[in-house]
mmCIF file of C-alpha atoms and ligand atoms in Angstrom:
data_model
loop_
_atom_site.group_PDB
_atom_site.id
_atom_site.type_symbol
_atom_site.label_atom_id
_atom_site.label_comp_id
_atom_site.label_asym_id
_atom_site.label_seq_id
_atom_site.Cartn_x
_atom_site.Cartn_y
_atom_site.Cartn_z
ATOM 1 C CA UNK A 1 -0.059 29.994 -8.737
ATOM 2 C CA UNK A 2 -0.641 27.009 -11.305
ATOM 3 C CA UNK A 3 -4.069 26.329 -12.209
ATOM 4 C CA UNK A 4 -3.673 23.013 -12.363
ATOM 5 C CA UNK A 5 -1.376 20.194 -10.757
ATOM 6 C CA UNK A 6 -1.106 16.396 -10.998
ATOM 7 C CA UNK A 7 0.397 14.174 -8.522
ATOM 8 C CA UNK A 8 1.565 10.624 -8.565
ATOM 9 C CA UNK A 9 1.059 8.088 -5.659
ATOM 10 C CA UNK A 10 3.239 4.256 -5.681
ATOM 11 C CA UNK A 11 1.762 1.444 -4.989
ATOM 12 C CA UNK A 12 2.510 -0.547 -1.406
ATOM 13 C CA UNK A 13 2.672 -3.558 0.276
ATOM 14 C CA UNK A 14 0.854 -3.356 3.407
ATOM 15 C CA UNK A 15 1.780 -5.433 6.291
ATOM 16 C CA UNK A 16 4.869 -6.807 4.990
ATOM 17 C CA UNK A 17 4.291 -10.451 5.767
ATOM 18 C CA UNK A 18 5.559 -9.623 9.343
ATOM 19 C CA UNK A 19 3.422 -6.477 11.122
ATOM 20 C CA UNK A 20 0.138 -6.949 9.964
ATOM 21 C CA UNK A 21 -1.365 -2.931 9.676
ATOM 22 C CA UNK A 22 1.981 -1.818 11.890
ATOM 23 C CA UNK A 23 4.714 -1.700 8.464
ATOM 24 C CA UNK A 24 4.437 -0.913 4.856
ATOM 25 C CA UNK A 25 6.628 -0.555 1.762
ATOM 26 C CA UNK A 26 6.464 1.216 -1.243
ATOM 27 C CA UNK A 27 7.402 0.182 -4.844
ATOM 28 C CA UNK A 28 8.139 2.357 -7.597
ATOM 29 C CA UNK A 29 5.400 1.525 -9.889
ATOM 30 C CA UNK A 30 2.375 1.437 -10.804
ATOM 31 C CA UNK A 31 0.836 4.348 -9.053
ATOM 32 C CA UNK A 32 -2.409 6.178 -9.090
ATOM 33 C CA UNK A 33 -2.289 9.728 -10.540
ATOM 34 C CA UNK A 34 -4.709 12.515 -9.313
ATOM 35 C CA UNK A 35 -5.156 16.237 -11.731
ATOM 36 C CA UNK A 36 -6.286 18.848 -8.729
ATOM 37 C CA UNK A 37 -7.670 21.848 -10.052
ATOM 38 C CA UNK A 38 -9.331 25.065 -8.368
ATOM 39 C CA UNK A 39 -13.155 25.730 -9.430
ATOM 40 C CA UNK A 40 -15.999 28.307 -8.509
ATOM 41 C CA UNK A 41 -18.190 26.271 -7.498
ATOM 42 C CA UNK A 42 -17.020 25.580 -3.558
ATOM 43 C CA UNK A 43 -16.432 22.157 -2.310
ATOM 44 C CA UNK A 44 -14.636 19.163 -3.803
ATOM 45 C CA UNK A 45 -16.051 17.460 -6.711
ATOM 46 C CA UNK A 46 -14.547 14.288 -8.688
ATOM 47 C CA UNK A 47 -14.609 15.791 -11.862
ATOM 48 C CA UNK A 48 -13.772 12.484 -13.850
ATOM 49 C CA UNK A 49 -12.082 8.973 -12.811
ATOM 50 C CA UNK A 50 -10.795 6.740 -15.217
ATOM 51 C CA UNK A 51 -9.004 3.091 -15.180
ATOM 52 C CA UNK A 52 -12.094 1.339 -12.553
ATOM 53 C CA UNK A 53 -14.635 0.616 -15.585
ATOM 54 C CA UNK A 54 -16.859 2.503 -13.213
ATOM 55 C CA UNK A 55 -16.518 0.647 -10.333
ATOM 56 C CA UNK A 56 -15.803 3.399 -8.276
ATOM 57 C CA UNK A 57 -18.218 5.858 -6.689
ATOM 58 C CA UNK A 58 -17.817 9.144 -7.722
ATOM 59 C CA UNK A 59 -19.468 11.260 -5.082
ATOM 60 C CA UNK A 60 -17.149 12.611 -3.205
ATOM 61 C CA UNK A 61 -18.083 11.725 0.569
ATOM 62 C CA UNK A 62 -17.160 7.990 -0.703
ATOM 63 C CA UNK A 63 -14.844 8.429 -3.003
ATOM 64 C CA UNK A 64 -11.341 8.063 -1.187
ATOM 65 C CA UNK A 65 -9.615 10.856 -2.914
ATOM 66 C CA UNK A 66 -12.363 13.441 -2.260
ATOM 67 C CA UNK A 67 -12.525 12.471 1.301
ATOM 68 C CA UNK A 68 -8.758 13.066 2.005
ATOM 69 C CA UNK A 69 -9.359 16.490 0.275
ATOM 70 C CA UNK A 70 -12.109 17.134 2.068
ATOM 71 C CA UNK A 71 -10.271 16.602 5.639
ATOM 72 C CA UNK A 72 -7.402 19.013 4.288
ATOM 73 C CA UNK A 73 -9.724 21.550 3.235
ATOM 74 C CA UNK A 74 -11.091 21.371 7.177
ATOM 75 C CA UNK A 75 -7.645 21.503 8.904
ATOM 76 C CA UNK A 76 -6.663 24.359 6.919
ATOM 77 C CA UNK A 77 -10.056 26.237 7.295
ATOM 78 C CA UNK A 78 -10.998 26.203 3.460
ATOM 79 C CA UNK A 79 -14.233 24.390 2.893
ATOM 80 C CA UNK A 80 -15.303 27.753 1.642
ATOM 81 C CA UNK A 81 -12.883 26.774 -1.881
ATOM 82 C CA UNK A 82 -13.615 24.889 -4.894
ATOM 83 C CA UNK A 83 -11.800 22.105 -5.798
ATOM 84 C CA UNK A 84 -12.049 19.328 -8.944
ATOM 85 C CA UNK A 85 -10.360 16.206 -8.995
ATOM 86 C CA UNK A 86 -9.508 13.921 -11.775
ATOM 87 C CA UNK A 87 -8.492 10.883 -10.638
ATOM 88 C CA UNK A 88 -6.735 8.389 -12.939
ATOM 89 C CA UNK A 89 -6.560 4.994 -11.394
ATOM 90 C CA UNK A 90 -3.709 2.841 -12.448
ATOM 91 C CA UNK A 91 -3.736 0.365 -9.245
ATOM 92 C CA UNK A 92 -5.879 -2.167 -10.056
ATOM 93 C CA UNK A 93 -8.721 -2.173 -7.568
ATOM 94 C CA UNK A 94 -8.629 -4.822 -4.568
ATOM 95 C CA UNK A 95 -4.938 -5.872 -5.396
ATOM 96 C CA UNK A 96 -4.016 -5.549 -2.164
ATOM 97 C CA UNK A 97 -1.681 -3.223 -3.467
ATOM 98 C CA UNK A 98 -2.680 -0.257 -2.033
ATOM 99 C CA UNK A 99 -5.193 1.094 -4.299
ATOM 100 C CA UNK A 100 -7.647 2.808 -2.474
ATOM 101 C CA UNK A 101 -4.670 5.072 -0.409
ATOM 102 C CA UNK A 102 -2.491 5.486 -3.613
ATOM 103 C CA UNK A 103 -5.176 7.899 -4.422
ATOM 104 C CA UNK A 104 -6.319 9.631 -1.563
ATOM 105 C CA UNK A 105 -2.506 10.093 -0.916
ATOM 106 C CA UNK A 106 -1.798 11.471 -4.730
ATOM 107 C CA UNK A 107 -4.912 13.480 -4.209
ATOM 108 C CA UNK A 108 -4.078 15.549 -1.226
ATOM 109 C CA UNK A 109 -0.368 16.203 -2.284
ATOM 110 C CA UNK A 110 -1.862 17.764 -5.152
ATOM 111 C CA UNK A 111 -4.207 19.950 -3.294
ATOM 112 C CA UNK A 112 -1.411 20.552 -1.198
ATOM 113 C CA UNK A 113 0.670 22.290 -3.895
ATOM 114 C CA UNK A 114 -2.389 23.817 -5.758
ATOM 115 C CA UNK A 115 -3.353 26.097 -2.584
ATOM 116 C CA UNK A 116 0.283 26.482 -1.700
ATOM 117 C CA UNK A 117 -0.728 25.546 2.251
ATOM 118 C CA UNK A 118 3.274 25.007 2.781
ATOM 119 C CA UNK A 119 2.575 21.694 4.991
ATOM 120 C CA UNK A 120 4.524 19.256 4.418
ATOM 121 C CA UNK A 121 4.421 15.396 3.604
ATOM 122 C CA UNK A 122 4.159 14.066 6.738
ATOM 123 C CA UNK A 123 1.516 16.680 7.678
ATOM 124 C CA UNK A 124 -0.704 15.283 4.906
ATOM 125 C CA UNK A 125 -0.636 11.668 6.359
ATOM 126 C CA UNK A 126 -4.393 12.041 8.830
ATOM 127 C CA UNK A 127 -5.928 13.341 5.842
ATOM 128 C CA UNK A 128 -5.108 10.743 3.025
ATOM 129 C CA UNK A 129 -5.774 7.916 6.229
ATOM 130 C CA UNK A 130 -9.189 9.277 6.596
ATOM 131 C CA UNK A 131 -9.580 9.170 2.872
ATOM 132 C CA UNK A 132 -8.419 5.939 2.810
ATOM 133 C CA UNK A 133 -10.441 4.451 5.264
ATOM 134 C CA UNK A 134 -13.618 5.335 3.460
ATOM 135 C CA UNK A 135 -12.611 1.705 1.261
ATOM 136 C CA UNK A 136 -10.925 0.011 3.568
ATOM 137 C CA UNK A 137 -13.168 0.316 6.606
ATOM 138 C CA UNK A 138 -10.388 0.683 9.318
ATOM 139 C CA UNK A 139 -7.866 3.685 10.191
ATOM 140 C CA UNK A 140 -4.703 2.007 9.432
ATOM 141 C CA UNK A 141 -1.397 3.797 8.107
ATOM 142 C CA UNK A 142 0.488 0.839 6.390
ATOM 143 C CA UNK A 143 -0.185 1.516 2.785
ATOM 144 C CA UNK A 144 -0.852 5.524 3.125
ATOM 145 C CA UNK A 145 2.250 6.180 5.102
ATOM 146 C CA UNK A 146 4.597 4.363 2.625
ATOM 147 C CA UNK A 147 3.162 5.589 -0.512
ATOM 148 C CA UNK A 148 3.281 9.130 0.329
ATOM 149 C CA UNK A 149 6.514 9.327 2.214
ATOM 150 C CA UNK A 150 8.559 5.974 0.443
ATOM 151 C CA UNK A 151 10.461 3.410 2.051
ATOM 152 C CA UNK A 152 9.696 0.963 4.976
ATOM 153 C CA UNK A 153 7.295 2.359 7.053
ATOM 154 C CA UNK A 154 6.615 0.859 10.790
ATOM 155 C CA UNK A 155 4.215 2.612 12.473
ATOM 156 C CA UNK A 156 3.998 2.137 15.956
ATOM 157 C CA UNK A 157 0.282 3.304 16.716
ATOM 158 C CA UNK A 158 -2.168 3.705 13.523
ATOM 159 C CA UNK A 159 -4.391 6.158 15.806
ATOM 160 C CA UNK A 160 -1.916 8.857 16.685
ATOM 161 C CA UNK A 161 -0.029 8.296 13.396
ATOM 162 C CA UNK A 162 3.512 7.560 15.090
ATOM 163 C CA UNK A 163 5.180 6.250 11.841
ATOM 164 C CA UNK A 164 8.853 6.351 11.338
ATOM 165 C CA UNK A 165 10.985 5.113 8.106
ATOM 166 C CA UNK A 166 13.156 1.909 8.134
ATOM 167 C CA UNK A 167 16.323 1.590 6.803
ATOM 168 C CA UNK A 168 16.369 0.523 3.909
ATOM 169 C CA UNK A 169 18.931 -2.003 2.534
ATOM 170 C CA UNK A 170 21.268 -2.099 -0.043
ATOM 171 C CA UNK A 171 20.396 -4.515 -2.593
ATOM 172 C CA UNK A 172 17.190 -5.304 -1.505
ATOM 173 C CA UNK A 173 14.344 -6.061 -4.554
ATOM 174 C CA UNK A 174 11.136 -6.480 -4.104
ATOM 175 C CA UNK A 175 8.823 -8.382 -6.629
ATOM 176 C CA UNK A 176 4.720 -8.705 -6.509
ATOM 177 C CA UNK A 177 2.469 -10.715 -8.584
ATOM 178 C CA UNK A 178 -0.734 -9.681 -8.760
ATOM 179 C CA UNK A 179 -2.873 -13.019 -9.765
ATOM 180 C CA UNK A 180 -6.328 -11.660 -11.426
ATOM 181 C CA UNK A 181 -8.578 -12.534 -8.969
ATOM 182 C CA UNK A 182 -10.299 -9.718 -6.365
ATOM 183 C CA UNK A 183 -9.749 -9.644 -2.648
ATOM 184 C CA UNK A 184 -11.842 -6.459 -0.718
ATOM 185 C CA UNK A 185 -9.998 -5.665 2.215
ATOM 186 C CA UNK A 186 -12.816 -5.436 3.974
ATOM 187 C CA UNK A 187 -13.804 -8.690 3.611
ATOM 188 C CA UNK A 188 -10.613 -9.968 4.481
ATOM 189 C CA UNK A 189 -10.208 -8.027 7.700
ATOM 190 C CA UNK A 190 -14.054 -9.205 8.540
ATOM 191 C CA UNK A 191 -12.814 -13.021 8.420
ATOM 192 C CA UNK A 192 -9.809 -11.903 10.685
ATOM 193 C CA UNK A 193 -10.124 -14.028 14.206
ATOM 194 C CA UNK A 194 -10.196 -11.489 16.832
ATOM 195 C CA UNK A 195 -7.703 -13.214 19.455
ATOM 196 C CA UNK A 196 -3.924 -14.267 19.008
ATOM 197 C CA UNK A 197 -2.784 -17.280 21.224
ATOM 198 C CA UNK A 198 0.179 -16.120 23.543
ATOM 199 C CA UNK A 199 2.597 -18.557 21.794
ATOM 200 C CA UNK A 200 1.559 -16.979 18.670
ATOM 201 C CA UNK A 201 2.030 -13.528 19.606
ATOM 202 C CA UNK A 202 5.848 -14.558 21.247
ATOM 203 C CA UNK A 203 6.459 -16.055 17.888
ATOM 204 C CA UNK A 204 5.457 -12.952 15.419
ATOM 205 C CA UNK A 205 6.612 -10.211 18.270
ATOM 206 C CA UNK A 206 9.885 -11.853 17.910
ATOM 207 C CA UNK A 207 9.639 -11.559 14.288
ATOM 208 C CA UNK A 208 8.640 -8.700 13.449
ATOM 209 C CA UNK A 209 11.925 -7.358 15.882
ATOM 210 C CA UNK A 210 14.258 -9.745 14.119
ATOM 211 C CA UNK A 211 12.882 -8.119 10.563
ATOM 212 C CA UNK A 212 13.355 -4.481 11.695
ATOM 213 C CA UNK A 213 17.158 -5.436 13.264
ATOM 214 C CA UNK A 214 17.910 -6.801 10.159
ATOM 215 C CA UNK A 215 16.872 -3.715 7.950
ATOM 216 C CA UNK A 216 18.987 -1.519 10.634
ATOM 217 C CA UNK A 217 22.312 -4.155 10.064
ATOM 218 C CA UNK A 218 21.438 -4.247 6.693
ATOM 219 C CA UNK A 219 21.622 -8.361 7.362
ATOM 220 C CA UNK A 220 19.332 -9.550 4.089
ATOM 221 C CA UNK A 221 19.443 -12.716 5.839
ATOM 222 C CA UNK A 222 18.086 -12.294 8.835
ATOM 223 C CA UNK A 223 15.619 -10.127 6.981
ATOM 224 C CA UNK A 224 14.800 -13.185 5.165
ATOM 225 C CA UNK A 225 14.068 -15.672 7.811
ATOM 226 C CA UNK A 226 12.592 -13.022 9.862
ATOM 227 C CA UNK A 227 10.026 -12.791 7.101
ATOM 228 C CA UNK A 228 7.284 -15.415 8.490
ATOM 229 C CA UNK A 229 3.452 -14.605 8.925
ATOM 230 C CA UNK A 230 2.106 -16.950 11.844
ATOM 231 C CA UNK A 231 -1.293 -14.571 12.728
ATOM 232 C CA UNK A 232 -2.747 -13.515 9.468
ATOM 233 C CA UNK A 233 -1.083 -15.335 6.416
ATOM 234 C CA UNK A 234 -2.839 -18.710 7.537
ATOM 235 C CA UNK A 235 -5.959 -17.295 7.786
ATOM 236 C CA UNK A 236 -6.083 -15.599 4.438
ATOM 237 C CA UNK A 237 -4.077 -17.912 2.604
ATOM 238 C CA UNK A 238 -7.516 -19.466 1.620
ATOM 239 C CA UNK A 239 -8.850 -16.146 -0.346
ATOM 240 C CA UNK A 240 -6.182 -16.648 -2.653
ATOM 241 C CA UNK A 241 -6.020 -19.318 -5.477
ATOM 242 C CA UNK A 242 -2.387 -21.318 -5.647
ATOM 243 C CA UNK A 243 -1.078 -19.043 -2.502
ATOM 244 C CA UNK A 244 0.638 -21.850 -1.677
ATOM 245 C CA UNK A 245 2.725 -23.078 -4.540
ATOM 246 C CA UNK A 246 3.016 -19.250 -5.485
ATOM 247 C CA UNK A 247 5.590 -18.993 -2.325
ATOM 248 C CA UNK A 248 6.999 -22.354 -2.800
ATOM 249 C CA UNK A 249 7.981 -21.344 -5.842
ATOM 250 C CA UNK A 250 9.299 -17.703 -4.522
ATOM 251 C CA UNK A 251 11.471 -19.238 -2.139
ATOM 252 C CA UNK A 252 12.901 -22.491 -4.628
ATOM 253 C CA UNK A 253 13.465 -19.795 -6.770
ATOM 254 C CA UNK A 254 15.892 -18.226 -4.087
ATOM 255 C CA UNK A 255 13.754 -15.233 -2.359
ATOM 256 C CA UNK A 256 14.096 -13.981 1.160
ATOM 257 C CA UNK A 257 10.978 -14.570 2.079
ATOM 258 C CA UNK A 258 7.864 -14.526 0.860
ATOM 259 C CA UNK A 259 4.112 -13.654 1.597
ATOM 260 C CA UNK A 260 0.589 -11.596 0.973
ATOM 261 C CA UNK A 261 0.820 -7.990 -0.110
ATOM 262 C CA UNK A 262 -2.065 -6.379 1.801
ATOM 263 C CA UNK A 263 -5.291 -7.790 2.520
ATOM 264 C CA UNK A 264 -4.427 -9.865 -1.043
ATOM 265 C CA UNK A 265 -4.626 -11.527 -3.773
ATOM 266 C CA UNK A 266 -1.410 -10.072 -4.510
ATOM 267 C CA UNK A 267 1.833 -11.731 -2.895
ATOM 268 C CA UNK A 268 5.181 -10.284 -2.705
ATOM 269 C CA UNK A 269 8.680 -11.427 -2.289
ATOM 270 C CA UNK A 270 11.584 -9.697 -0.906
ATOM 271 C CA UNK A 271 15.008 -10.531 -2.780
ATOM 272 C CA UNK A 272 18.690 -9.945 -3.085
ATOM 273 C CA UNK A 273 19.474 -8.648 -6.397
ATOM 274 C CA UNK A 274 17.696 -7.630 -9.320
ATOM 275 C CA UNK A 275 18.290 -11.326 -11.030
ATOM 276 C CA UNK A 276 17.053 -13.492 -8.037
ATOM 277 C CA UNK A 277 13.609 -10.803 -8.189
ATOM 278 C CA UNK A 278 13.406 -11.357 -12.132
ATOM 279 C CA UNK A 279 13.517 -15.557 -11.375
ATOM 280 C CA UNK A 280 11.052 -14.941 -8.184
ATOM 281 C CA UNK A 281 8.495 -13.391 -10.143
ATOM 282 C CA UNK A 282 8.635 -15.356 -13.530
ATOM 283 C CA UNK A 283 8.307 -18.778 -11.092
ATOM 284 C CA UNK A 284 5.512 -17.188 -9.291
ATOM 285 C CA UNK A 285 3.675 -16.147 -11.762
ATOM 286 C CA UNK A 286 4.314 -19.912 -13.642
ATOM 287 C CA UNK A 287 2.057 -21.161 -10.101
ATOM 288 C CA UNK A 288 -0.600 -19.268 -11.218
ATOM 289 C CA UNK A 289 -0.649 -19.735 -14.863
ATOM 290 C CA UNK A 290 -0.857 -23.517 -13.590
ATOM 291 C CA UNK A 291 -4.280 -22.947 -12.396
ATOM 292 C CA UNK A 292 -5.137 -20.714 -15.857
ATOM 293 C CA UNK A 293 -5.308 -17.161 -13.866
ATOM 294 C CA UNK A 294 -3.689 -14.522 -15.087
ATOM 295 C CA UNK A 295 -1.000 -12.486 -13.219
ATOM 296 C CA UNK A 296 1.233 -9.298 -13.719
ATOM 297 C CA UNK A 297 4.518 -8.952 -12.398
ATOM 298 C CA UNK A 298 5.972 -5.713 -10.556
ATOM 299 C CA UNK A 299 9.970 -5.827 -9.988
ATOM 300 C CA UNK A 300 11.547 -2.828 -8.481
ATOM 301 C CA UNK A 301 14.070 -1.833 -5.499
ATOM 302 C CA UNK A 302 12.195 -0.320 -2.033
ATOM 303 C CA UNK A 303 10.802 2.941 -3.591
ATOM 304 C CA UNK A 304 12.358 6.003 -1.620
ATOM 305 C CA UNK A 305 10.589 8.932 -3.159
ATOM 306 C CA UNK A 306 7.343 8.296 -2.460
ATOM 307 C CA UNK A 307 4.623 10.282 -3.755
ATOM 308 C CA UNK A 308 6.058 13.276 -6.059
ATOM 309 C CA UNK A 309 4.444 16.039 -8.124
ATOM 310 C CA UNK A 310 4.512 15.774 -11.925
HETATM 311 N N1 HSE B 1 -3.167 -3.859 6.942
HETATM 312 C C1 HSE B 1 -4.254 -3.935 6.020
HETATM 313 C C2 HSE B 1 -4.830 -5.333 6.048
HETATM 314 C C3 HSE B 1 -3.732 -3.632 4.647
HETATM 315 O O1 HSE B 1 -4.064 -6.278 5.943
HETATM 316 O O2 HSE B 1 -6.037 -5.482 6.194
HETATM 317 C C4 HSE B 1 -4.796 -3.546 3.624
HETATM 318 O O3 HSE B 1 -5.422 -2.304 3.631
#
């Protein structure tokens, strides 16, 4: 048995424009790495986290990484074992790019090898939710299901954990900008209006249908115009600076479609071909530097793998 193992989580785009906490997608980087290592001392201790300037908290009954742990240790009937975690975040934190389950989800596939339990991926996925929800404040799958099993997720109901992968097309690239400004998820679920008018819910039902059809024909374009937020884009639009001229410029620039990764401030586009996703970004980031903020630029195809031991 190895004494030590570290595991690698992607990043994600939660909601996908389209099925706001119901789909997710993973990218191939950046991703949040977590060292798992056995101890004497029972329980599960964060042993050291670097990358969050100490803006994380490091006991572990808050810390999302030590509660996933702490829910595998349960289900397997260990909380008798001693277990240190070094977490290394390389998300940055409230990207809207999945942070917070990028390492609850790197954490427990490391435990998962260290003790050898011989569950498998999708058996991890309650564990690194619960973690998860610790930041995020609400039990939702779309950025923990894509980062630890890759692809398009869609997950049908977040409390029974009914997720299945989406075809994923052939050519597809997906670009987000992260602008340098912080968006807590939990704030922006709390400003969330509760209700949905019934011509709204038609409208985005129809949608998200039209967006899943086209990933199962493989039809880019009617991914593309399938690609419209009418429930929750308008109402968070606000919490990020430029949001606006970011996707005008996404779609001049010749994306599919265009909207916020996550709860935000990061926005993604969905393109055909690595050139149009190299223009995509480079315009959207040019909308931000117009207002003098800062922004980072992650190009990649639909990441497949998922989460992967190192
Ligand atoms: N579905 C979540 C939201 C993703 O939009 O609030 C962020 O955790």
């Amino acid at each position: 048995m190895r004494t030590e193992i570290r595991a690698f989580a992607p990043a994600s785009i939660g909601n996908v424009g389209v099925g706001f906490d119901t789909l997710g997608m993973a990218i191939a980087a950046p991703g949040d790495e977590v060292v798992a290592r056995l101890s004497t001392q029972s329980g599960v201790r964060i042993a050291l986290q670097t990358g969050d300037n100490g803006r994380l908290p490091l006991e572990t009954e808050k810390n999302t990484a030590g509660v996933a742990v702490q829910h595998l240790l349960a289900h397997i009937g260990r909380m008798d074992i001693g277990i240190e975690l070094d977490v290394h975040k390389k998300l940055p934190l409230g990207s809207g790019m999945g942070s917070s389950a990028a390492s609850a989800v790197a954490a427990v596939v490391a435990v998962n090898e260290l003790l050898s339990t011989g569950l498998t991926k999708r058996d991890l996925l309650p564990f690194a939710c619960a973690g998860e929800q610790v930041a995020s404040g609400g039990f939702h799958a779309d950025n923990v299901a894509p980062s630890l099993l890759g692809g398009i997720v869609l997950i049908r109901d977040n409390a029974t954990l009914d997720v299945h992968q989406l075809p994923v097309p052939e050519g597809l690239f997906v670009v987000v900008v992260h602008p340098n400004v912080q968006v807590l998820t939990k704030e922006a679920r709390a400003i969330l209006k509760p209700d949905v008018p019934l011509k709204t819910h038609v409208l985005q039902s129809a949608h998200l249908a039209a967006f899943v059809t086209g990933l199962f024909t493989h039809d880019l374009a009617l991914v593309g115009r399938s690609l419209r937020d009418y429930v929750i884009e308008p109402q968070r639009a606000q919490l990020i600076p430029a949001f606006y001229d970011a996707q005008k410029a996404a779609m001049d620039a010749g994306a599919l479609g265009c909207s916020i990764s996550g709860a935000g401030p990061s926005m993604f586009a969905l393109c055909e071909g690595e050139e149009v996703a190299g223009r995509v970004g480079v315009s959207m980031q040019r909308a931000f530097d117009h207002i003098i903020i800062k922004s980072s630029i992650y190009t990649s195809e639909v990441n497949q793998t998922g989460a992967y031991l190192m």
